[in-house]
GROMACS .gro file of C-alpha atoms in nm:
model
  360
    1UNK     CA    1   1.251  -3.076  -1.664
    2UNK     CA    2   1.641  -3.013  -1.676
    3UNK     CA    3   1.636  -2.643  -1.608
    4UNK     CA    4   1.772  -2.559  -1.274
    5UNK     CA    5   1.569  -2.262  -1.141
    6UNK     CA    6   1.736  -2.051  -0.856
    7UNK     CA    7   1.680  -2.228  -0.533
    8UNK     CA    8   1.522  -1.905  -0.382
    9UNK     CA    9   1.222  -1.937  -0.570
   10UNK     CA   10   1.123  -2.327  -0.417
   11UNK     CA   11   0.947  -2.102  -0.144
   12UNK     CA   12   0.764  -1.883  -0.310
   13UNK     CA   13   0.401  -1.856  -0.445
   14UNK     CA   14   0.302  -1.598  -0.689
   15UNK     CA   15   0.110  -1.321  -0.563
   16UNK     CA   16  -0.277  -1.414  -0.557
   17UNK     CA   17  -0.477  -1.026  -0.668
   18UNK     CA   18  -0.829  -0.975  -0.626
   19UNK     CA   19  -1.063  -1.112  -0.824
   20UNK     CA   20  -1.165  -0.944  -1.122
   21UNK     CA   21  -1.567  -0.895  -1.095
   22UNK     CA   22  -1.604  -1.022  -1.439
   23UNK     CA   23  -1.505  -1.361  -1.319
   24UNK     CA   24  -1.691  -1.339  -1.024
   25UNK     CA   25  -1.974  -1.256  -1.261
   26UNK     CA   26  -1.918  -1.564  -1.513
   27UNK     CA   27  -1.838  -1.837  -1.162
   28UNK     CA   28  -2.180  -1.752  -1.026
   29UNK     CA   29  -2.417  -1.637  -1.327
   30UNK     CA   30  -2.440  -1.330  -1.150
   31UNK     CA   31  -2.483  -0.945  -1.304
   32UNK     CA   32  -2.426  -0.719  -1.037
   33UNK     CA   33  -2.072  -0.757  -0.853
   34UNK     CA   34  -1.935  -0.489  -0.591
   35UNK     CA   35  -1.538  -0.505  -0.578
   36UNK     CA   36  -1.409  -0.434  -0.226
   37UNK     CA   37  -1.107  -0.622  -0.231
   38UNK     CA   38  -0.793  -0.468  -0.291
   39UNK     CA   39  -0.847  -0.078  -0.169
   40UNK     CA   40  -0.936   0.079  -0.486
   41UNK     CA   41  -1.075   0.470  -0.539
   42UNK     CA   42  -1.443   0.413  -0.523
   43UNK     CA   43  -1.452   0.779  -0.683
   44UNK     CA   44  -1.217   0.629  -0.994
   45UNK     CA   45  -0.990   0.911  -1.069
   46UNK     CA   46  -0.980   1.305  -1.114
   47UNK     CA   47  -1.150   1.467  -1.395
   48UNK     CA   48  -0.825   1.668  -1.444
   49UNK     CA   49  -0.638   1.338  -1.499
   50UNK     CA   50  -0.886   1.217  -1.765
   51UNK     CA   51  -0.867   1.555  -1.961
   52UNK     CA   52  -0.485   1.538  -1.977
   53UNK     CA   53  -0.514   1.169  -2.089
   54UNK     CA   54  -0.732   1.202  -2.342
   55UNK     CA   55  -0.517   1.435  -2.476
   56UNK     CA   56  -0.212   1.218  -2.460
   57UNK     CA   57  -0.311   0.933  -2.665
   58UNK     CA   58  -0.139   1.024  -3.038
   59UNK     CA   59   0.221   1.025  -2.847
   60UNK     CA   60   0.198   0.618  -2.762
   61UNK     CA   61   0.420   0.510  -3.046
   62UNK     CA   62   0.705   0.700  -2.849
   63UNK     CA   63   0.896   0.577  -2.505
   64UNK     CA   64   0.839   0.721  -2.207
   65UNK     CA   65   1.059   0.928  -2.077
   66UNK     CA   66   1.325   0.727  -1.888
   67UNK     CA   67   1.400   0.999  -1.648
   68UNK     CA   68   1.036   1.068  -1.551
   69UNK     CA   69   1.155   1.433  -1.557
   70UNK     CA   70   0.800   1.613  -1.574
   71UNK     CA   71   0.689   1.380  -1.265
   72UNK     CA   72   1.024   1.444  -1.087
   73UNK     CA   73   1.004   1.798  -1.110
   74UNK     CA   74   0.623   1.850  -0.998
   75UNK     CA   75   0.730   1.636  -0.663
   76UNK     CA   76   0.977   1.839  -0.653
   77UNK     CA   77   0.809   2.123  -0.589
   78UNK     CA   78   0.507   2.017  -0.442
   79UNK     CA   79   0.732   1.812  -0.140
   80UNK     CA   80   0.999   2.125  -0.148
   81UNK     CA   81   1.283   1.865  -0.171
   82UNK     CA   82   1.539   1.825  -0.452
   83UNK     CA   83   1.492   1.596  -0.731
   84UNK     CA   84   1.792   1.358  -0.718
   85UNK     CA   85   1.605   1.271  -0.392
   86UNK     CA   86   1.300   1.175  -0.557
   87UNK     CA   87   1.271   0.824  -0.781
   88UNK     CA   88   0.945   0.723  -0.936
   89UNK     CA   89   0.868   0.392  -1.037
   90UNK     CA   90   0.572   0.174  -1.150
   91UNK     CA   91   0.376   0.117  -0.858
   92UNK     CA   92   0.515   0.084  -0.512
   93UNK     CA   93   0.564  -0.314  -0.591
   94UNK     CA   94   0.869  -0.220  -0.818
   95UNK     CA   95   0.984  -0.041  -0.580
   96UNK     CA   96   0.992  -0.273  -0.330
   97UNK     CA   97   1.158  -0.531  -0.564
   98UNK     CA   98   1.460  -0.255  -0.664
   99UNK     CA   99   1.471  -0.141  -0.276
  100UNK     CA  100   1.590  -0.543  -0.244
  101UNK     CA  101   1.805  -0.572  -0.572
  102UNK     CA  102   1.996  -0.301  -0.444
  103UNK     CA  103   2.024  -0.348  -0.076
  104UNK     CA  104   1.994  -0.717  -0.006
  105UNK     CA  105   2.220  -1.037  -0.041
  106UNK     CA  106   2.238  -1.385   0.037
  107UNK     CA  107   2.221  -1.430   0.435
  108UNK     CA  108   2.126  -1.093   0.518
  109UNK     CA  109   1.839  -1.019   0.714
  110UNK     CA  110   1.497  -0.828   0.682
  111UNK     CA  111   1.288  -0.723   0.946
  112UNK     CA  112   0.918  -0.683   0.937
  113UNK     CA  113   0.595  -0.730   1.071
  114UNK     CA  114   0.380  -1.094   1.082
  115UNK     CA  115   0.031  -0.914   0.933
  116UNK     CA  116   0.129  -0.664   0.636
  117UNK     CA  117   0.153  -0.601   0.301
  118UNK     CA  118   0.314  -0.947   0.203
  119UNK     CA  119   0.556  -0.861  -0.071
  120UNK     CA  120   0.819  -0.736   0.143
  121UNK     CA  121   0.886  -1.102   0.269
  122UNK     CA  122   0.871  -1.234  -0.092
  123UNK     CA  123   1.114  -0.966  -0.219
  124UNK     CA  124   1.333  -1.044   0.097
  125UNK     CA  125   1.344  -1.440  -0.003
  126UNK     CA  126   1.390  -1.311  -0.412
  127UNK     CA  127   1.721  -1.177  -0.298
  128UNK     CA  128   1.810  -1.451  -0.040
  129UNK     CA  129   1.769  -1.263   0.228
  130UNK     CA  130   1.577  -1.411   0.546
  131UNK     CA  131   1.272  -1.211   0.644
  132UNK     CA  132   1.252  -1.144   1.063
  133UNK     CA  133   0.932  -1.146   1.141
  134UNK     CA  134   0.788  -0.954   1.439
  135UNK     CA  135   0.432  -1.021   1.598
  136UNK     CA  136   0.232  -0.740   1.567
  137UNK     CA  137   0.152  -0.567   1.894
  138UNK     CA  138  -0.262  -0.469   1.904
  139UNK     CA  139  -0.298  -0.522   1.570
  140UNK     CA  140   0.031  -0.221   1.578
  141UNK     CA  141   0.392  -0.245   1.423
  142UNK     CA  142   0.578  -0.343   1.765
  143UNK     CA  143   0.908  -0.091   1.689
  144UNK     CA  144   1.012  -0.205   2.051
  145UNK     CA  145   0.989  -0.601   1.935
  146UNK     CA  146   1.187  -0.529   1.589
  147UNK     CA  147   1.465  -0.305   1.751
  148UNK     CA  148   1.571  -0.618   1.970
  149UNK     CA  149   1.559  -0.822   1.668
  150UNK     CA  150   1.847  -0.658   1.476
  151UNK     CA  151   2.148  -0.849   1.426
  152UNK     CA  152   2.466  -0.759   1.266
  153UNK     CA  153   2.317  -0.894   1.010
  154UNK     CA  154   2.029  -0.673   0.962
  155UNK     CA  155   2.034  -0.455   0.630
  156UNK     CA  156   1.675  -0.385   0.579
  157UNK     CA  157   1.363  -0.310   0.823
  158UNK     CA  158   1.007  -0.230   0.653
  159UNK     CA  159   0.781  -0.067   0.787
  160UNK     CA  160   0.403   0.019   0.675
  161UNK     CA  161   0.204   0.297   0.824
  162UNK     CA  162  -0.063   0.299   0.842
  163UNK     CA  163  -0.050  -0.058   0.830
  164UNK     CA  164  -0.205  -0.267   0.540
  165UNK     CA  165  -0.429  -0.469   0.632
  166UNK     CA  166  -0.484  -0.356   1.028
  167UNK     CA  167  -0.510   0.008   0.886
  168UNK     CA  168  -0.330   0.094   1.261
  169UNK     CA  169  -0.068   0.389   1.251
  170UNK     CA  170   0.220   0.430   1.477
  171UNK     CA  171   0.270   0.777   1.627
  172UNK     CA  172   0.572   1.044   1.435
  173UNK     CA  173   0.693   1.048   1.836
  174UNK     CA  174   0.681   0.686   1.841
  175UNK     CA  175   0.858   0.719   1.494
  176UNK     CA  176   1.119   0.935   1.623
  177UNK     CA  177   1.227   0.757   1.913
  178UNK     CA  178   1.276   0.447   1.653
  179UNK     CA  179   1.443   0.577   1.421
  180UNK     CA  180   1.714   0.723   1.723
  181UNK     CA  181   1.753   0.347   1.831
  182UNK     CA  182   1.784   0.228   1.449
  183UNK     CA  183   2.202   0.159   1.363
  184UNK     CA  184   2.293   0.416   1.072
  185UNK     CA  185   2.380   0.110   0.848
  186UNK     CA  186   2.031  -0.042   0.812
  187UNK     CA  187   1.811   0.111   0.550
  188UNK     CA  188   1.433   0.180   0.697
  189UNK     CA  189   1.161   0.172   0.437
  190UNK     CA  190   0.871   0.350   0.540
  191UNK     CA  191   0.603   0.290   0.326
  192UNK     CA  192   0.307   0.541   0.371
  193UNK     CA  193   0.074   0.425   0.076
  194UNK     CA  194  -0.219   0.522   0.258
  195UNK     CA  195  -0.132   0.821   0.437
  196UNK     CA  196  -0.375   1.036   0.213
  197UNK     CA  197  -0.659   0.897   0.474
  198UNK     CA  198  -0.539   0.944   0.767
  199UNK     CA  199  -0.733   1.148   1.058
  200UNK     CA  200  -0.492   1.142   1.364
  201UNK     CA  201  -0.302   1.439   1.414
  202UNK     CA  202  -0.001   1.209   1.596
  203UNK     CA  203   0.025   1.076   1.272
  204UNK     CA  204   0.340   1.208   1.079
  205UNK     CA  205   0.182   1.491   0.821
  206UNK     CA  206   0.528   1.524   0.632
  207UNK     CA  207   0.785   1.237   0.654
  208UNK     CA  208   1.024   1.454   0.389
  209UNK     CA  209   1.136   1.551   0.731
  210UNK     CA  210   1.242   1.208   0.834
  211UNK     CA  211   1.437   1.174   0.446
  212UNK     CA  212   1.649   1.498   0.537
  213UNK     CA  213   1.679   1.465   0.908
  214UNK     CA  214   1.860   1.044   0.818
  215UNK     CA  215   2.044   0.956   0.595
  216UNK     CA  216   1.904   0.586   0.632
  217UNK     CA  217   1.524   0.658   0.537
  218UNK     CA  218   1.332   0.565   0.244
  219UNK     CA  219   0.962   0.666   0.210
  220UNK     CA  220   0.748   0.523  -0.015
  221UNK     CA  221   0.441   0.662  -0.151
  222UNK     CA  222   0.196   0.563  -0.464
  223UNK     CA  223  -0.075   0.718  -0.658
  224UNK     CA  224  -0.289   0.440  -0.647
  225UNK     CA  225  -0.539   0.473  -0.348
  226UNK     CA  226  -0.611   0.785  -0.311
  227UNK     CA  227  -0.537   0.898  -0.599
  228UNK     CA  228  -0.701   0.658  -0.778
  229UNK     CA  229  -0.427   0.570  -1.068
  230UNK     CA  230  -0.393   0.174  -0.956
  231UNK     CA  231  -0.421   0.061  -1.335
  232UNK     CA  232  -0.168   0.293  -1.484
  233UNK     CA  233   0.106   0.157  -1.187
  234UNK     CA  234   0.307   0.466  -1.065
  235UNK     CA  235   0.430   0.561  -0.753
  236UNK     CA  236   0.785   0.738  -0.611
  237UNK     CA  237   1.031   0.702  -0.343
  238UNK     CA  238   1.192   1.004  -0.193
  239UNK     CA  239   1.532   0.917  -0.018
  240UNK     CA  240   1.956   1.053   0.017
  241UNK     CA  241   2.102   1.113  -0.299
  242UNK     CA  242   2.308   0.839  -0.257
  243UNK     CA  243   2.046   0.588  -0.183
  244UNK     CA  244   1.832   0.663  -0.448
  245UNK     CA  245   2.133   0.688  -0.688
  246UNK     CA  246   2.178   0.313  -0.615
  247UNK     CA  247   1.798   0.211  -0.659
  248UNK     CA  248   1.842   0.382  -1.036
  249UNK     CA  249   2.141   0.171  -1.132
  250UNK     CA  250   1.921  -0.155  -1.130
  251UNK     CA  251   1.596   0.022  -1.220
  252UNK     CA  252   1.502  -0.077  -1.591
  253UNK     CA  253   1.501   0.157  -1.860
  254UNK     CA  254   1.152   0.354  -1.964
  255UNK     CA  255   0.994   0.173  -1.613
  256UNK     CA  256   0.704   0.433  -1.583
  257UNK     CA  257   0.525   0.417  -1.879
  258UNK     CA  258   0.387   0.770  -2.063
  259UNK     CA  259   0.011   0.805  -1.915
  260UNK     CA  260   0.142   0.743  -1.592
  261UNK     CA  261   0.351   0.999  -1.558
  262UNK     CA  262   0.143   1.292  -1.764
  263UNK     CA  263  -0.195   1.131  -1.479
  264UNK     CA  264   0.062   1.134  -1.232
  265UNK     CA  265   0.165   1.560  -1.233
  266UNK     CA  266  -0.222   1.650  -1.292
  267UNK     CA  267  -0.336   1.425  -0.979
  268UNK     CA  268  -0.113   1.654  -0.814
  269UNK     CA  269  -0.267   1.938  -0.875
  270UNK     CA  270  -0.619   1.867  -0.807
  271UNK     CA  271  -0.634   1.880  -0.412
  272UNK     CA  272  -1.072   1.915  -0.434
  273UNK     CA  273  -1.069   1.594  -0.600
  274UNK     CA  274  -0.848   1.441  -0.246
  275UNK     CA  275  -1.044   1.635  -0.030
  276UNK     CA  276  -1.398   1.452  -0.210
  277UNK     CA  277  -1.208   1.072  -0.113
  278UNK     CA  278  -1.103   1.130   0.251
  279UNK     CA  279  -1.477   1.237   0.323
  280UNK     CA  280  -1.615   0.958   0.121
  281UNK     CA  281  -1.372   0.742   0.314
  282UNK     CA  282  -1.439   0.900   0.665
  283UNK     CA  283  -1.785   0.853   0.596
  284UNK     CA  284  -1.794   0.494   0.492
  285UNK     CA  285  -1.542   0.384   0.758
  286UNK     CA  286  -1.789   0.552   1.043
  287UNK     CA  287  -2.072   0.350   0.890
  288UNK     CA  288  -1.921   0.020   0.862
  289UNK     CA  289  -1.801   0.097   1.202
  290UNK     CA  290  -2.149   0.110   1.397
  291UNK     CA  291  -2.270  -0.142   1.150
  292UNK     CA  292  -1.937  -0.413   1.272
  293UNK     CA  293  -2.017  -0.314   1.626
  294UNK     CA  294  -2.391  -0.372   1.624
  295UNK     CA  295  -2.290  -0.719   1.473
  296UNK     CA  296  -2.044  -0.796   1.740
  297UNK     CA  297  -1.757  -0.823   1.529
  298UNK     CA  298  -1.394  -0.707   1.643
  299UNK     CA  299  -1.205  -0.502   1.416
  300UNK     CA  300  -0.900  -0.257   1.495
  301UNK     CA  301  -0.994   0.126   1.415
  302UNK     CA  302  -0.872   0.206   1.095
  303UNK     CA  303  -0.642   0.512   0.921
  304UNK     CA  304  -0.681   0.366   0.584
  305UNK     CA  305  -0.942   0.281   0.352
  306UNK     CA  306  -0.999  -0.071   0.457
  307UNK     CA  307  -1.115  -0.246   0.762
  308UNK     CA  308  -0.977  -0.597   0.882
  309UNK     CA  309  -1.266  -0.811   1.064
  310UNK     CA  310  -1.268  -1.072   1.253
  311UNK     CA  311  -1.578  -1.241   1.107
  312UNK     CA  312  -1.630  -1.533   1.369
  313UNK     CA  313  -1.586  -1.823   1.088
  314UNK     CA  314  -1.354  -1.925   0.833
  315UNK     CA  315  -1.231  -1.647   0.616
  316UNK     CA  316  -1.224  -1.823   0.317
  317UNK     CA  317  -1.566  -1.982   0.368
  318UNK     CA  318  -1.714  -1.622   0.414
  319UNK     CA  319  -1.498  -1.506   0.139
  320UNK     CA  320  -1.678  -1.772  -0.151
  321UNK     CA  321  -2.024  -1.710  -0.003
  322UNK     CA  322  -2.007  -1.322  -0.036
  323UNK     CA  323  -1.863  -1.379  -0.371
  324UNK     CA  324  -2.216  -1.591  -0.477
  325UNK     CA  325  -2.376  -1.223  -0.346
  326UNK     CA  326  -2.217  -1.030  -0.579
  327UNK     CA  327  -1.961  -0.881  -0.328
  328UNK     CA  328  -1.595  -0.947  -0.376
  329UNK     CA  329  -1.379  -0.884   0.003
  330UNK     CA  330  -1.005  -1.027   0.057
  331UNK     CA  331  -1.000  -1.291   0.319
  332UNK     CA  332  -0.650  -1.268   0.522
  333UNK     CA  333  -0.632  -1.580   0.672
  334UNK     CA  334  -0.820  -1.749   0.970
  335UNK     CA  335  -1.142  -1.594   1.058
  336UNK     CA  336  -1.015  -1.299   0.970
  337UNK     CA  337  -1.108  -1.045   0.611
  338UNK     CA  338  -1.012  -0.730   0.489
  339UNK     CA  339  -1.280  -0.485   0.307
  340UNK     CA  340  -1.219  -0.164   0.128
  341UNK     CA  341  -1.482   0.159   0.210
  342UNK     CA  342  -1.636   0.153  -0.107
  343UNK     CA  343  -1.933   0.395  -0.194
  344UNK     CA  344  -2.214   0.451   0.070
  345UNK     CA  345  -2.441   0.224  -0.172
  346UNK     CA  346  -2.135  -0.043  -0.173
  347UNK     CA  347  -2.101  -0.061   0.223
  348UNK     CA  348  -2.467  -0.085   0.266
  349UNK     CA  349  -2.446  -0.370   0.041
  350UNK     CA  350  -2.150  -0.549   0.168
  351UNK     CA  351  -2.339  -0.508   0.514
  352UNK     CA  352  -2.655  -0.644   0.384
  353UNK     CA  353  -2.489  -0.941   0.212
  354UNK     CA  354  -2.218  -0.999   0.523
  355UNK     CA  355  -2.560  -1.032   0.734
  356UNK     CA  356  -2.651  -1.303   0.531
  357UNK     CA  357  -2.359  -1.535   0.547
  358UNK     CA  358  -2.313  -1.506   0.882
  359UNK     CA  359  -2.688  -1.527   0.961
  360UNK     CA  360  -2.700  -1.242   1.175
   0.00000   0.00000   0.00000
């Protein structure tokens, strides 16, 4: 082939997702499948959302609107922060990707952490920009390791809290005393995807307070998890005026579709239906908790609604065997996996099956 493709893409893979249960279900001749791979809403989504969407369906043949103004305004109020600081987008992964088109060039650097959500380092190499990578510290973002990392070349530091897929949080002091350090000219993303199931009260409640305290801050946030709107892809930033002014001039036209926006404002406004998940979740994590522990397996405490465990054998090993059970996990590499709390029936299972392949 002739076609010369742009020499920052020889590195790159594309992104490997979950596995859909219906292949699962075809590989193995299997009927029952449990999906506890990619940190889903076991509870599916609000009752509220599916009124409002079945009610939506006859306006389809129309765009979007490009502005996301109904979605805009409802953050608006609900965060108490002005809308030209507020930019929604289809999930958190295009934001990522326009967070890079507009910050990023050739040579400049990136800093993140070794174990997180992977497509910051992709989107970093997209641009041809060279990720700095930073060992986490206890399974932790190590602010102390990337603050001696910046160079005068550093334009861009991400940060995930809590952390996917460690589910560890850093403290808002710890948070504060980095963002001191951090040179004015560097943009920090602070992605909070899963703050929705968080239980520590160090952990930052409202981090609009970091957007209008710095200039350089960029939070992230999705309705996805918690909110349980993963297949309809929406999600927002909330940053300075200026910096999300530039994210909009490379953001595509119409990039939040209809439904997502209309789910979007009435997941907002049904706090029971939150409430319902962070039990479920805080339930489910304190079972699979005593459950790893009896087993002997190490795992970090987790603020999210997923576990990482360090299943004594090969991840990937443990990973097709679970599969041929019916249960579907994400292995991360070495002998390490990440599973999402699923339902009380779906832990117990994922425990029962988890047994079996490592014959415990």
């Amino acid at each position: 082939m002739s076609i010369a493709f742009r020499k920052e893409l020889r590195d790159l893979k594309p992104y490997v997702p979950g596995k859909p249960i219906e292949s699962v279900m075809k590989e193995f001749g299997i009927k029952n499948v449990i999906k506890l791979a990619s940190n889903e809403n076991p509870l599916g989504f609000s009752e509220k959302v599916k009124e409002i969407l079945m009610k939506s369906l006859d306006n389809l043949a129309l765009y979007p609107d490009g502005n996301a103004t109904n979605l805009k305004e409802a953050l608006s109020e609900k965060l108490d922060i002005d809308v030209d600081n507020i930019l929604p987008s289809s999930g958190a992964d295009e934001m990522i990707d326009l967070i890079a088109k507009t910050v990023i060039s050739p040579g400049d650097e990136a800093i993140t952490a070794d174990i997180t959500f992977p497509r910051y380092i992709s989107t970093t190499k997209m641009m041809g920009g060279t990720p700095i990578v930073v060992p986490l510290k206890n399974f932790t973002f190590d602010l102390n390791g990337i603050l001696n990392n910046i160079t005068n070349r550093t334009k861009l530091i991400w940060i995930c809290n809590p952390n996917n897929p460690t589910g560890t949080i850093v403290t808002e002091k710890e948070l504060m005393d980095f963002f001191e350090k951090v040179p004015e000219n560097i943009l920090i993303v602070y992605d909070e995807a899963y703050r929705e199931y968080v239980t520590r009260d160090d952990y930052p409640k409202n981090s609009v307070e970091f957007v209008k305290k710095y200039s350089n801050i960029l939070v992230m946030r999705t309705f996805s998890k918690a909110y349980g709107l993963a297949g309809l892809r929406v999600a927002y930033a909330i940053g300075s005026k200026k910096i999300i002014e530039n994210i909009n001039k490379v953001r595509g036209p119409f990039n939040v579709n209809s439904l997502a926006q209309i789910a979007a404002i009435a997941a907002l406004k049904d706090d029971e239906f939150l409430e319902r998940i962070y039990n479920l979740n805080l339930e489910g994590k304190n079972y699979l908790y005593d459950q790893l522990k009896n087993m002997n397996l190490e795992f970090p405490p987790s603020e999210a609604n997923h576990i990482y465990v360090n299943v004594g054998k090969d991840a990937q090993e443990v990973f097709v065997e679970l599969q041929k059970r019916g249960v579907i996990i994400r292995p991360m590499g070495g002998t390490w996996i990440r599973v999402s709390v699923g339902t009380m029936e779906e832990n117990r299972t994922f425990i029962e099956k988890l047994k079996e392949v490592l014959g415990i």
